[in-house]
PDB file of C-alpha atoms in Angstrom:
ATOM      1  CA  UNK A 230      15.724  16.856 -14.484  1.00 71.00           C
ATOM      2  CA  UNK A 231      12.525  14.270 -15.081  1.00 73.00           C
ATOM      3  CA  UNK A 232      12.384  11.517 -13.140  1.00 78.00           C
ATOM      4  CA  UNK A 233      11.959   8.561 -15.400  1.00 82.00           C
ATOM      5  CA  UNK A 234       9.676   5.887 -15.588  1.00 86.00           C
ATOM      6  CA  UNK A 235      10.489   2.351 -14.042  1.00 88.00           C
ATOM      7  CA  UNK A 236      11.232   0.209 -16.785  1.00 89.00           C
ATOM      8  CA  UNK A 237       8.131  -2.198 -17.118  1.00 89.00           C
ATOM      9  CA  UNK A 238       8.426  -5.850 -16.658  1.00 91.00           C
ATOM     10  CA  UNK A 239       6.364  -8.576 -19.808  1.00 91.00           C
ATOM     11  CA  UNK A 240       5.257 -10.737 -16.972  1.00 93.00           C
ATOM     12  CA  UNK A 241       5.704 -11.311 -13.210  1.00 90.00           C
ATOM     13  CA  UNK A 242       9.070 -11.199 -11.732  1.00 92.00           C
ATOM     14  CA  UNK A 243       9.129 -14.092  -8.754  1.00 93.00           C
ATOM     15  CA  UNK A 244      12.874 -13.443  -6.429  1.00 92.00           C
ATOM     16  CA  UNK A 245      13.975 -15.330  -3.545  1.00 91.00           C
ATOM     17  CA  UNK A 246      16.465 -14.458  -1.289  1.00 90.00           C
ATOM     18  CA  UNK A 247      17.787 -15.082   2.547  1.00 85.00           C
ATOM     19  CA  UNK A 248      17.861 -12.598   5.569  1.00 83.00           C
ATOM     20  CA  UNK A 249      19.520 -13.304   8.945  1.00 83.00           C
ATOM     21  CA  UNK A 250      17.590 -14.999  11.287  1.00 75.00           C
ATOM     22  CA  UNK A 251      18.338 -15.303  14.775  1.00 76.00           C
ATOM     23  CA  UNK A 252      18.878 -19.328  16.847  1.00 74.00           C
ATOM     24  CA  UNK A 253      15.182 -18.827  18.363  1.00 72.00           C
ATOM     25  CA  UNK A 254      13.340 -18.065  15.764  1.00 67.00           C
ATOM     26  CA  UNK A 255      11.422 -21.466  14.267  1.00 61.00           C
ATOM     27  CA  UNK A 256      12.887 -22.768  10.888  1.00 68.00           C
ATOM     28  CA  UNK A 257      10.028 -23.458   9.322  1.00 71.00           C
ATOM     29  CA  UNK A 258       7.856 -20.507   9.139  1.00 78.00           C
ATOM     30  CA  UNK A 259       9.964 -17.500   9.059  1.00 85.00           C
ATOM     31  CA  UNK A 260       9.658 -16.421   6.064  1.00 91.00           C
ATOM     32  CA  UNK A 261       8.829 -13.809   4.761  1.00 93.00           C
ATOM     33  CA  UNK A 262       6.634 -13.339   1.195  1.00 96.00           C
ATOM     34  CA  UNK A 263       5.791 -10.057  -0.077  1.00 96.00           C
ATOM     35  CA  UNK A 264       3.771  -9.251  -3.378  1.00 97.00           C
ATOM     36  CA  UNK A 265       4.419  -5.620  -5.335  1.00 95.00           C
ATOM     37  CA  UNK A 266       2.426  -4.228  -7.875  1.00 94.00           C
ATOM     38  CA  UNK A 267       3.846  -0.384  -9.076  1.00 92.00           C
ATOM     39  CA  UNK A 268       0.821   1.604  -9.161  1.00 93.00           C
ATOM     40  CA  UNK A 269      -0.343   5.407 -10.537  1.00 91.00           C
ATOM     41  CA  UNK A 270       2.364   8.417 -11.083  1.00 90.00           C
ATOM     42  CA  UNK A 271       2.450  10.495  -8.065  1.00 87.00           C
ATOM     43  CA  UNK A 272       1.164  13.313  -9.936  1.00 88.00           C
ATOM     44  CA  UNK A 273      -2.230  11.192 -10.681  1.00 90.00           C
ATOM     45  CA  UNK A 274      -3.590  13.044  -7.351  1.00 87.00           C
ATOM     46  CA  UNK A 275      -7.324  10.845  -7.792  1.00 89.00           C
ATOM     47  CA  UNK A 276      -5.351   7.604  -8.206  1.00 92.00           C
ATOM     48  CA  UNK A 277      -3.120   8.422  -5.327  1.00 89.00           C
ATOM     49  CA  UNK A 278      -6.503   9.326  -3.453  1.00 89.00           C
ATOM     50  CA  UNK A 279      -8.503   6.042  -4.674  1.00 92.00           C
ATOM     51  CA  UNK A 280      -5.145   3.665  -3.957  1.00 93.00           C
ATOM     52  CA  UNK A 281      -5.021   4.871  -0.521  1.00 92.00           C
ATOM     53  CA  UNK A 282      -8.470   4.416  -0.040  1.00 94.00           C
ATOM     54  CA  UNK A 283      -8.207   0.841  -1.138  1.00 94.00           C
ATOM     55  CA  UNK A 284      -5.646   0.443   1.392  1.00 95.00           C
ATOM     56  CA  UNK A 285      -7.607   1.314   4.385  1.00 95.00           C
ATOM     57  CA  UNK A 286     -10.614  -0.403   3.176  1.00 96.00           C
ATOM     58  CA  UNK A 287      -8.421  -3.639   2.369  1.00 96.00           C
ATOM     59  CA  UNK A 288      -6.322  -3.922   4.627  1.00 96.00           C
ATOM     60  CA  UNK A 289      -6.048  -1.960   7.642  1.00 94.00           C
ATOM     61  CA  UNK A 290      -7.436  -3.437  10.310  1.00 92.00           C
ATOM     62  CA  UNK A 291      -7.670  -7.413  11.099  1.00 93.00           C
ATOM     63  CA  UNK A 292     -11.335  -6.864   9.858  1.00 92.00           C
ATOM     64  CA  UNK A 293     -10.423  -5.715   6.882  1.00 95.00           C
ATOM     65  CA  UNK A 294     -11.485  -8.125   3.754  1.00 96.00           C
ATOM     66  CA  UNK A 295      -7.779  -8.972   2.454  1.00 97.00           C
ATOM     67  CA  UNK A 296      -5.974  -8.724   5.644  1.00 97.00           C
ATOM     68  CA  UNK A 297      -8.718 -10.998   7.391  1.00 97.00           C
ATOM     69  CA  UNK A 298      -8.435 -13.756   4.424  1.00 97.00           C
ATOM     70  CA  UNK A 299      -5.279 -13.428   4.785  1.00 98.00           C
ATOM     71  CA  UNK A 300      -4.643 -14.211   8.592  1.00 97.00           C
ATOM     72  CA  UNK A 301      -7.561 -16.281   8.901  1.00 97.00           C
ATOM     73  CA  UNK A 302      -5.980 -18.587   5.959  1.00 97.00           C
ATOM     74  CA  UNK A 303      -3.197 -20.107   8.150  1.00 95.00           C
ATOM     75  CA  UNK A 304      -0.774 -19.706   5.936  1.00 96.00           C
ATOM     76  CA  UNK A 305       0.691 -16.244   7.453  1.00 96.00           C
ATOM     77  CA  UNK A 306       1.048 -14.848  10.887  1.00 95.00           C
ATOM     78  CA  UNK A 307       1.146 -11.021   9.638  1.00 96.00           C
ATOM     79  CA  UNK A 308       0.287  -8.807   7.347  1.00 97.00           C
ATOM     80  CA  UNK A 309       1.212  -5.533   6.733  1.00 96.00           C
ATOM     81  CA  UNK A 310       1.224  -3.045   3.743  1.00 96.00           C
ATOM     82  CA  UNK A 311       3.529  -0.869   2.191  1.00 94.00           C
ATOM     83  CA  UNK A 312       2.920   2.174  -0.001  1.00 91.00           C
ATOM     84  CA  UNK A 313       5.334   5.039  -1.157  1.00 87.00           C
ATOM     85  CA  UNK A 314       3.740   8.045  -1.846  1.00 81.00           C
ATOM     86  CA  UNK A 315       6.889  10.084  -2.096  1.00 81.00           C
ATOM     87  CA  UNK A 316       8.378   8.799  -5.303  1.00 84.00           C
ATOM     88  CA  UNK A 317       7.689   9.211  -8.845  1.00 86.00           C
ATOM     89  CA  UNK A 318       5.378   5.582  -9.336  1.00 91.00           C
ATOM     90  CA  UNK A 319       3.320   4.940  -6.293  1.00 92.00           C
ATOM     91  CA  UNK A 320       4.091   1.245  -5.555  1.00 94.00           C
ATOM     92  CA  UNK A 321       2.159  -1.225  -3.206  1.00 95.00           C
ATOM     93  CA  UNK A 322       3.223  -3.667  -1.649  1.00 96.00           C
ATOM     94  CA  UNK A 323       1.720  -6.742   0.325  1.00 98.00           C
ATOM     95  CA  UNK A 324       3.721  -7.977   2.995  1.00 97.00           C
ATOM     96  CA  UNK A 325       3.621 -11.354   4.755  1.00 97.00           C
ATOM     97  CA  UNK A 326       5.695 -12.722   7.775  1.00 94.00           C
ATOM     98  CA  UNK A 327       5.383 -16.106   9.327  1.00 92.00           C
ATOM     99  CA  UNK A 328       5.015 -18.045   6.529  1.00 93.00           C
ATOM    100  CA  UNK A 329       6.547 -21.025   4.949  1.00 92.00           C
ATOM    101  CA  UNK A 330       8.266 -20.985   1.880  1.00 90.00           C
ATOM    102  CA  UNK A 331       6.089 -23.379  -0.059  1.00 93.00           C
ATOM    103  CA  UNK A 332       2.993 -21.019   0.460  1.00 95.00           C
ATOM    104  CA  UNK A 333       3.894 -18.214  -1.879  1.00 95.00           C
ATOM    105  CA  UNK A 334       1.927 -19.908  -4.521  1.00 96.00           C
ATOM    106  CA  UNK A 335      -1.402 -20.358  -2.330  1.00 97.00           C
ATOM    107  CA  UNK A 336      -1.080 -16.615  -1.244  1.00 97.00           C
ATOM    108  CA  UNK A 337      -0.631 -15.024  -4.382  1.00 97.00           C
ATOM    109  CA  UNK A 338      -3.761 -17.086  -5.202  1.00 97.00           C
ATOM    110  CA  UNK A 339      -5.388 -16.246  -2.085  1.00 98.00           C
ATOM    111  CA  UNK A 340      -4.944 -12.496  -3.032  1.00 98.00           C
ATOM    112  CA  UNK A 341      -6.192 -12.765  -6.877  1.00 97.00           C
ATOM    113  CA  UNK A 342      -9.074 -14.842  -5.354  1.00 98.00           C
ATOM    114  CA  UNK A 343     -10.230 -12.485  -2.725  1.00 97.00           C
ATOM    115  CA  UNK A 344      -9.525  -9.359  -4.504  1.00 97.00           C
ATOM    116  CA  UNK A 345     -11.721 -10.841  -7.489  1.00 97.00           C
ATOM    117  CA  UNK A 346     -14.510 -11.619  -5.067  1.00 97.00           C
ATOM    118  CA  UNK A 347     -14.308  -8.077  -3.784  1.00 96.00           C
ATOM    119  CA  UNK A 348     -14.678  -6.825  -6.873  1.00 96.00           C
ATOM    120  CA  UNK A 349     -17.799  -9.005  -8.094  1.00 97.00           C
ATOM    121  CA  UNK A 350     -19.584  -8.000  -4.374  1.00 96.00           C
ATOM    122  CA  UNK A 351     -18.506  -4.480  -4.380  1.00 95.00           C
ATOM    123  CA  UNK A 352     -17.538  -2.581  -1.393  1.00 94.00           C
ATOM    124  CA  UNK A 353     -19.976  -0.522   0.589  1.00 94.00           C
ATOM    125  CA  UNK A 354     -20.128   2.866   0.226  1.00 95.00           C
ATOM    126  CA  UNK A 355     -20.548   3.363   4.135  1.00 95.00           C
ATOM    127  CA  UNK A 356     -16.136   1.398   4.049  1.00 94.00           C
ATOM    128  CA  UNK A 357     -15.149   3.858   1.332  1.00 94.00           C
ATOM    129  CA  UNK A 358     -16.961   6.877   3.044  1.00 94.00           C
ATOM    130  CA  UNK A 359     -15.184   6.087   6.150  1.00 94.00           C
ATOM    131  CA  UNK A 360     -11.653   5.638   4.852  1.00 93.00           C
ATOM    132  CA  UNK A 361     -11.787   9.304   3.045  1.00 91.00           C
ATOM    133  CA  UNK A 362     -12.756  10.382   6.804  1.00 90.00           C
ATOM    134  CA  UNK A 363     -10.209   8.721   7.912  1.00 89.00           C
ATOM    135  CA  UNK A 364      -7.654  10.254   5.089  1.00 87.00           C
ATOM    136  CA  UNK A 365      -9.025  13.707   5.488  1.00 84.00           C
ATOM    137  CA  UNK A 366      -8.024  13.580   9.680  1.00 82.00           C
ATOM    138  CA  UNK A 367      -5.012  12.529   8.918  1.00 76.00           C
ATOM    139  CA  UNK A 368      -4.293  15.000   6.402  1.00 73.00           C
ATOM    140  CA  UNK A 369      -5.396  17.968   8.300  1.00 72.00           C
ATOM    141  CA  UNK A 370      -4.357  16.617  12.161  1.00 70.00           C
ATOM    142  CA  UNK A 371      -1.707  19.059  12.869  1.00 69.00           C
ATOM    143  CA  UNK A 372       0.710  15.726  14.442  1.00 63.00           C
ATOM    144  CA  UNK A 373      -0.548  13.531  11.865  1.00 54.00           C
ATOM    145  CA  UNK A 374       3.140  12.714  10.411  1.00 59.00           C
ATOM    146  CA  UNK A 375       5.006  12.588  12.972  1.00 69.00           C
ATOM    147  CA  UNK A 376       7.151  15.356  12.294  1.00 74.00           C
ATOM    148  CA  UNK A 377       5.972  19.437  12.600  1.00 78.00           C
ATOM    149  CA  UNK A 378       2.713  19.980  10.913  1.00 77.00           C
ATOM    150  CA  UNK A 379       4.507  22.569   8.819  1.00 80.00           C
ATOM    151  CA  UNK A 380       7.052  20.314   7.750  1.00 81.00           C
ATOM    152  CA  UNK A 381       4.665  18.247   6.483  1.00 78.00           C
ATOM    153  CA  UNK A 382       2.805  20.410   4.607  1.00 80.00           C
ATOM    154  CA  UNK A 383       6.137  21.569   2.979  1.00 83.00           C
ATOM    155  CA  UNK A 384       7.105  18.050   1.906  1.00 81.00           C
ATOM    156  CA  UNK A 385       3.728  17.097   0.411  1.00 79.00           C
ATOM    157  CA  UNK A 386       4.077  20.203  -1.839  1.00 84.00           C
ATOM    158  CA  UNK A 387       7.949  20.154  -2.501  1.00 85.00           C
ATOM    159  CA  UNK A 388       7.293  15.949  -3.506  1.00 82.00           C
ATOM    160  CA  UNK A 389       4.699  16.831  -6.092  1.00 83.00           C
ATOM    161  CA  UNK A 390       7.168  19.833  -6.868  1.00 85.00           C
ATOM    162  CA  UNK A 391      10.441  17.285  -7.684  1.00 83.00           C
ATOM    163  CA  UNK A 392       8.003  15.289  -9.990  1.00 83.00           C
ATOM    164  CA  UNK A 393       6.935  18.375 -12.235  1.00 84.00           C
ATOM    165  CA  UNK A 394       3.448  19.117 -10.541  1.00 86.00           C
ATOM    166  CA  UNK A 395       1.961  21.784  -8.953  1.00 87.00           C
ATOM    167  CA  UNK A 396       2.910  22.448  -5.466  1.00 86.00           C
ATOM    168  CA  UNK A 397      -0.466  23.860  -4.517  1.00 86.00           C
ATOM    169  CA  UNK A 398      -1.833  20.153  -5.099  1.00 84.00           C
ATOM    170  CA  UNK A 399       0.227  18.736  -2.259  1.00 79.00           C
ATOM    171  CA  UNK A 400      -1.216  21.001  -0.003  1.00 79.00           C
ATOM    172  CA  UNK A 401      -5.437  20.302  -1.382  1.00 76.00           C
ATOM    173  CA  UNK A 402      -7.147  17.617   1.039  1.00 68.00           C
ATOM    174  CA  UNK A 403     -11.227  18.337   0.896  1.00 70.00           C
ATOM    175  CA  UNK A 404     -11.312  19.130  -2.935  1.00 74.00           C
ATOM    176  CA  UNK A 405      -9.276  16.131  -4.456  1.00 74.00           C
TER     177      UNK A 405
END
């Protein structure tokens, strides 16, 4: 059967909640704050391609714009990302550790901020031409998941499969 949508929220949904820390770790800045937006279906194969570019040019490496705003702000310790490609809406999530409780509100700014100044400046084409490099080794380096290469290739196609697509489009790297 479909897969249905997530129902959508009318405005931002803020939750707080406790984990179990251990006696050494310091009071004060252990939390953690993470930010989730739910992106494009995972049949939208060119937003799936654009998001993940975004991701590498955003945030993987310490150099990278957001995560280097981000860290260099003070008010976290890490960052991280999060994004599941293997259900039906792609979501994305921003994830902070080492933080203090009262700076959710300054990060969430932080993010809008920088993401807005990103957008006004652009991004080079030479950062977007080098994540899609990056994407298409990874998508064709026969270890590149961590399990068999053909394994791989049968989940990409059997994903896009369960949400209705065409399994052929799991398995297209170069042409999308």
């Amino acid at each position: 059967p479909a897969i249905p949508f997530q129902p959508r929220f009318d405005k931002p949904v803020k939750m707080q909640s406790t984990y179990p820390a251990s006696a050494q770790e310091v009071e004060e800045d252990n939390c953690i704050i993470s930010f989730g937006w739910l992106t494009c279906q995972i049949l939208n194969l060119e937003e799936w391609l654009a998001l993940s570019v975004l991701e590498i040019v955003l945030l993987d490496t310490d150099a990278s714009p957001l995560k280097m705003a981000l860290l260099k702000s003070g008010l976290c310790k890490q960052v991280s990302v999060y994004v599941d490609g293997e259900i039906n809406e792609i979501p994305f999530l921003i994830i902070l550790k080492g933080c203090k409780a009262q700076n959710a509100d300054p990060l969430e700014k932080l993010i809008r901020s920088t993401i807005e100044k990103i957008v006004e400046e652009g991004i080079p084409a030479e950062k977007i031409n080098n994540a899609i490099h990056q994407l298409e080794f990874y998508r064709s380096e026969i270890t590149g998941d961590q399990a068999p290469f053909g394994l791989s290739l049968f989940m990409r196609a059997a994903l896009l499969r369960q949400h209705g697509g065409r399994t052929e489009d799991g398995l297209r790297i170069h042409s999308i």
